Amino acid sequence: MTGTVAAGVEPNCLLIDGFLLIGGDRSVIRAGARLTVAGRVDPLARSTCQQGVPFVVSRAAPA
């Protein structure tokens, strides 16, 4: 998917279009960056973030 990364309500929580980004290179995945990310939705993934559908990132690159 491609979109602009937004900060979540909790610290260190990052989202694109309602998907919570789990994993990936945090030097690339940061609030305000426009990215294309690849990965998979994992509704069973655990996180301290209280928002978004968990999306496990396998690859992220500037869009």
mmCIF file of N, CA and C in Angstrom:
data_model
loop_
_atom_site.group_PDB
_atom_site.id
_atom_site.type_symbol
_atom_site.label_atom_id
_atom_site.label_comp_id
_atom_site.label_asym_id
_atom_site.label_seq_id
_atom_site.Cartn_x
_atom_site.Cartn_y
_atom_site.Cartn_z
ATOM 1 N N MET A 1 0.838 -1.170 0.000
ATOM 2 C CA MET A 1 0.000 0.000 0.000
ATOM 3 C C MET A 1 0.883 1.234 0.000
ATOM 4 N N THR A 2 0.335 2.326 -0.445
ATOM 5 C CA THR A 2 1.073 3.583 -0.502
ATOM 6 C C THR A 2 0.281 4.642 0.246
ATOM 7 N N GLY A 3 0.987 5.423 1.065
ATOM 8 C CA GLY A 3 0.337 6.494 1.797
ATOM 9 C C GLY A 3 1.328 7.272 2.631
ATOM 10 N N THR A 4 0.788 8.228 3.368
ATOM 11 C CA THR A 4 1.608 9.051 4.244
ATOM 12 C C THR A 4 1.491 8.521 5.667
ATOM 13 N N VAL A 5 2.620 8.323 6.303
ATOM 14 C CA VAL A 5 2.656 7.778 7.662
ATOM 15 C C VAL A 5 2.194 8.852 8.647
ATOM 16 N N ALA A 6 1.291 8.441 9.540
ATOM 17 C CA ALA A 6 0.793 9.340 10.580
ATOM 18 C C ALA A 6 1.154 8.771 11.948
ATOM 19 N N ALA A 7 1.411 9.661 12.890
ATOM 20 C CA ALA A 7 1.675 9.239 14.265
ATOM 21 C C ALA A 7 0.365 8.806 14.908
ATOM 22 N N GLY A 8 0.437 7.733 15.690
ATOM 23 C CA GLY A 8 -0.726 7.274 16.437
ATOM 24 C C GLY A 8 -0.875 8.054 17.725
ATOM 25 N N VAL A 9 -1.883 7.699 18.511
ATOM 26 C CA VAL A 9 -2.118 8.407 19.759
ATOM 27 C C VAL A 9 -1.132 7.985 20.848
ATOM 28 N N GLU A 10 -0.576 6.777 20.759
ATOM 29 C CA GLU A 10 0.435 6.330 21.704
ATOM 30 C C GLU A 10 1.827 6.556 21.107
ATOM 31 N N PRO A 11 2.857 6.705 21.954
ATOM 32 C CA PRO A 11 4.225 6.879 21.452
ATOM 33 C C PRO A 11 4.672 5.684 20.603
ATOM 34 N N ASN A 12 5.418 5.968 19.559
ATOM 35 C CA ASN A 12 6.010 4.956 18.667
ATOM 36 C C ASN A 12 4.994 4.147 17.863
ATOM 37 N N CYS A 13 3.775 4.630 17.747
ATOM 38 C CA CYS A 13 2.753 3.958 16.942
ATOM 39 C C CYS A 13 2.603 4.747 15.640
ATOM 40 N N LEU A 14 2.768 4.049 14.516
ATOM 41 C CA LEU A 14 2.707 4.694 13.208
ATOM 42 C C LEU A 14 1.680 3.986 12.342
ATOM 43 N N LEU A 15 0.913 4.768 11.577
ATOM 44 C CA LEU A 15 -0.169 4.215 10.774
ATOM 45 C C LEU A 15 -0.159 4.779 9.361
ATOM 46 N N ILE A 16 -0.715 3.978 8.446
ATOM 47 C CA ILE A 16 -1.040 4.440 7.094
ATOM 48 C C ILE A 16 -2.471 4.014 6.831
ATOM 49 N N ASP A 17 -3.338 4.969 6.539
ATOM 50 C CA ASP A 17 -4.726 4.694 6.173
ATOM 51 C C ASP A 17 -5.411 3.692 7.101
ATOM 52 N N GLY A 18 -5.226 3.843 8.398
ATOM 53 C CA GLY A 18 -5.905 2.990 9.358
ATOM 54 C C GLY A 18 -5.217 1.661 9.645
ATOM 55 N N PHE A 19 -4.060 1.444 9.054
ATOM 56 C CA PHE A 19 -3.289 0.225 9.304
ATOM 57 C C PHE A 19 -2.114 0.567 10.214
ATOM 58 N N LEU A 20 -1.977 -0.168 11.300
ATOM 59 C CA LEU A 20 -0.888 -0.001 12.241
ATOM 60 C C LEU A 20 0.343 -0.708 11.700
ATOM 61 N N LEU A 21 1.423 0.016 11.496
ATOM 62 C CA LEU A 21 2.637 -0.552 10.912
ATOM 63 C C LEU A 21 3.480 -1.204 11.994
ATOM 64 N N ILE A 22 3.658 -2.509 11.883
ATOM 65 C CA ILE A 22 4.438 -3.283 12.842
ATOM 66 C C ILE A 22 5.705 -3.756 12.148
ATOM 67 N N GLY A 23 6.848 -3.492 12.782
ATOM 68 C CA GLY A 23 8.126 -3.886 12.199
ATOM 69 C C GLY A 23 8.567 -2.915 11.122
ATOM 70 N N GLY A 24 9.512 -3.348 10.319
ATOM 71 C CA GLY A 24 10.049 -2.490 9.270
ATOM 72 C C GLY A 24 11.153 -1.585 9.774
ATOM 73 N N ASP A 25 11.834 -0.972 8.850
ATOM 74 C CA ASP A 25 12.978 -0.100 9.133
ATOM 75 C C ASP A 25 12.486 1.261 9.607
ATOM 76 N N ARG A 26 12.657 1.552 10.895
ATOM 77 C CA ARG A 26 12.155 2.810 11.461
ATOM 78 C C ARG A 26 12.949 4.029 11.019
ATOM 79 N N SER A 27 14.075 3.824 10.333
ATOM 80 C CA SER A 27 14.753 4.986 9.759
ATOM 81 C C SER A 27 14.024 5.426 8.487
ATOM 82 N N VAL A 28 13.225 4.532 7.914
ATOM 83 C CA VAL A 28 12.420 4.834 6.721
ATOM 84 C C VAL A 28 10.980 5.135 7.128
ATOM 85 N N ILE A 29 10.442 4.326 8.032
ATOM 86 C CA ILE A 29 9.051 4.470 8.475
ATOM 87 C C ILE A 29 9.018 5.478 9.609
ATOM 88 N N ARG A 30 8.572 6.697 9.296
ATOM 89 C CA ARG A 30 8.498 7.760 10.292
ATOM 90 C C ARG A 30 7.331 8.678 9.925
ATOM 91 N N ALA A 31 6.786 9.333 10.913
ATOM 92 C CA ALA A 31 5.635 10.217 10.709
ATOM 93 C C ALA A 31 5.938 11.254 9.633
ATOM 94 N N GLY A 32 5.003 11.424 8.721
ATOM 95 C CA GLY A 32 5.132 12.413 7.649
ATOM 96 C C GLY A 32 5.727 11.871 6.363
ATOM 97 N N ALA A 33 6.357 10.699 6.412
ATOM 98 C CA ALA A 33 6.980 10.130 5.211
ATOM 99 C C ALA A 33 5.901 9.543 4.297
ATOM 100 N N ARG A 34 6.056 9.755 3.004
ATOM 101 C CA ARG A 34 5.169 9.116 2.022
ATOM 102 C C ARG A 34 5.879 7.848 1.572
ATOM 103 N N LEU A 35 5.251 6.684 1.835
ATOM 104 C CA LEU A 35 5.887 5.395 1.607
ATOM 105 C C LEU A 35 5.004 4.428 0.843
ATOM 106 N N THR A 36 5.669 3.449 0.258
ATOM 107 C CA THR A 36 5.012 2.245 -0.233
ATOM 108 C C THR A 36 5.506 1.122 0.670
ATOM 109 N N VAL A 37 4.566 0.416 1.296
ATOM 110 C CA VAL A 37 4.937 -0.680 2.186
ATOM 111 C C VAL A 37 4.322 -1.978 1.678
ATOM 112 N N ALA A 38 5.050 -3.060 1.883
ATOM 113 C CA ALA A 38 4.557 -4.395 1.553
ATOM 114 C C ALA A 38 4.554 -5.204 2.835
ATOM 115 N N GLY A 39 3.661 -6.156 2.911
ATOM 116 C CA GLY A 39 3.574 -6.996 4.093
ATOM 117 C C GLY A 39 2.249 -7.715 4.127
ATOM 118 N N ARG A 40 1.763 -7.949 5.345
ATOM 119 C CA ARG A 40 0.507 -8.689 5.484
ATOM 120 C C ARG A 40 -0.262 -8.197 6.701
ATOM 121 N N VAL A 41 -1.573 -8.244 6.597
ATOM 122 C CA VAL A 41 -2.440 -7.938 7.725
ATOM 123 C C VAL A 41 -2.378 -9.116 8.683
ATOM 124 N N ASP A 42 -2.241 -8.833 9.969
ATOM 125 C CA ASP A 42 -2.210 -9.881 10.992
ATOM 126 C C ASP A 42 -3.087 -9.443 12.159
ATOM 127 N N PRO A 43 -4.389 -9.764 12.100
ATOM 128 C CA PRO A 43 -5.307 -9.313 13.151
ATOM 129 C C PRO A 43 -4.988 -9.891 14.531
ATOM 130 N N LEU A 44 -4.138 -10.910 14.608
ATOM 131 C CA LEU A 44 -3.781 -11.506 15.890
ATOM 132 C C LEU A 44 -2.492 -10.933 16.477
ATOM 133 N N ALA A 45 -1.831 -10.028 15.752
ATOM 134 C CA ALA A 45 -0.582 -9.423 16.234
ATOM 135 C C ALA A 45 -0.862 -8.606 17.490
ATOM 136 N N ARG A 46 0.050 -8.694 18.438
ATOM 137 C CA ARG A 46 -0.090 -7.947 19.696
ATOM 138 C C ARG A 46 0.705 -6.646 19.623
ATOM 139 N N SER A 47 0.119 -5.619 20.217
ATOM 140 C CA SER A 47 0.760 -4.312 20.214
ATOM 141 C C SER A 47 0.231 -3.498 21.384
ATOM 142 N N THR A 48 1.015 -2.545 21.840
ATOM 143 C CA THR A 48 0.544 -1.614 22.865
ATOM 144 C C THR A 48 -0.250 -0.471 22.238
ATOM 145 N N CYS A 49 -0.245 -0.397 20.922
ATOM 146 C CA CYS A 49 -0.998 0.641 20.219
ATOM 147 C C CYS A 49 -2.481 0.280 20.240
ATOM 148 N N GLN A 50 -3.307 1.250 20.510
ATOM 149 C CA GLN A 50 -4.737 1.019 20.684
ATOM 150 C C GLN A 50 -5.557 1.395 19.447
ATOM 151 N N GLN A 51 -4.917 1.440 18.289
ATOM 152 C CA GLN A 51 -5.662 1.827 17.095
ATOM 153 C C GLN A 51 -5.073 1.152 15.868
ATOM 154 N N GLY A 52 -5.884 1.055 14.843
ATOM 155 C CA GLY A 52 -5.426 0.518 13.570
ATOM 156 C C GLY A 52 -5.476 -0.991 13.481
ATOM 157 N N VAL A 53 -5.543 -1.457 12.249
ATOM 158 C CA VAL A 53 -5.483 -2.885 11.933
ATOM 159 C C VAL A 53 -4.011 -3.255 11.817
ATOM 160 N N PRO A 54 -3.530 -4.235 12.589
ATOM 161 C CA PRO A 54 -2.106 -4.580 12.547
ATOM 162 C C PRO A 54 -1.659 -5.026 11.149
ATOM 163 N N PHE A 55 -0.597 -4.412 10.656
ATOM 164 C CA PHE A 55 -0.021 -4.723 9.358
ATOM 165 C C PHE A 55 1.471 -4.948 9.568
ATOM 166 N N VAL A 56 1.922 -6.183 9.364
ATOM 167 C CA VAL A 56 3.327 -6.535 9.559
ATOM 168 C C VAL A 56 4.094 -6.174 8.279
ATOM 169 N N VAL A 57 5.017 -5.236 8.415
ATOM 170 C CA VAL A 57 5.766 -4.699 7.271
ATOM 171 C C VAL A 57 6.945 -5.618 6.932
ATOM 172 N N SER A 58 7.013 -6.030 5.661
ATOM 173 C CA SER A 58 8.158 -6.792 5.195
ATOM 174 C C SER A 58 9.128 -5.925 4.396
ATOM 175 N N ARG A 59 8.590 -4.821 3.829
ATOM 176 C CA ARG A 59 9.431 -3.926 3.018
ATOM 177 C C ARG A 59 8.793 -2.547 3.008
ATOM 178 N N ALA A 60 9.621 -1.516 3.090
ATOM 179 C CA ALA A 60 9.140 -0.129 3.030
ATOM 180 C C ALA A 60 10.121 0.697 2.211
ATOM 181 N N ALA A 61 9.575 1.550 1.344
ATOM 182 C CA ALA A 61 10.409 2.400 0.500
ATOM 183 C C ALA A 61 9.694 3.722 0.249
ATOM 184 N N PRO A 62 10.456 4.797 0.056
ATOM 185 C CA PRO A 62 9.829 6.073 -0.268
ATOM 186 C C PRO A 62 8.963 5.958 -1.519
ATOM 187 N N ALA A 63 7.828 6.631 -1.501
ATOM 188 C CA ALA A 63 6.910 6.583 -2.658
ATOM 189 C C ALA A 63 7.195 7.734 -3.598
#
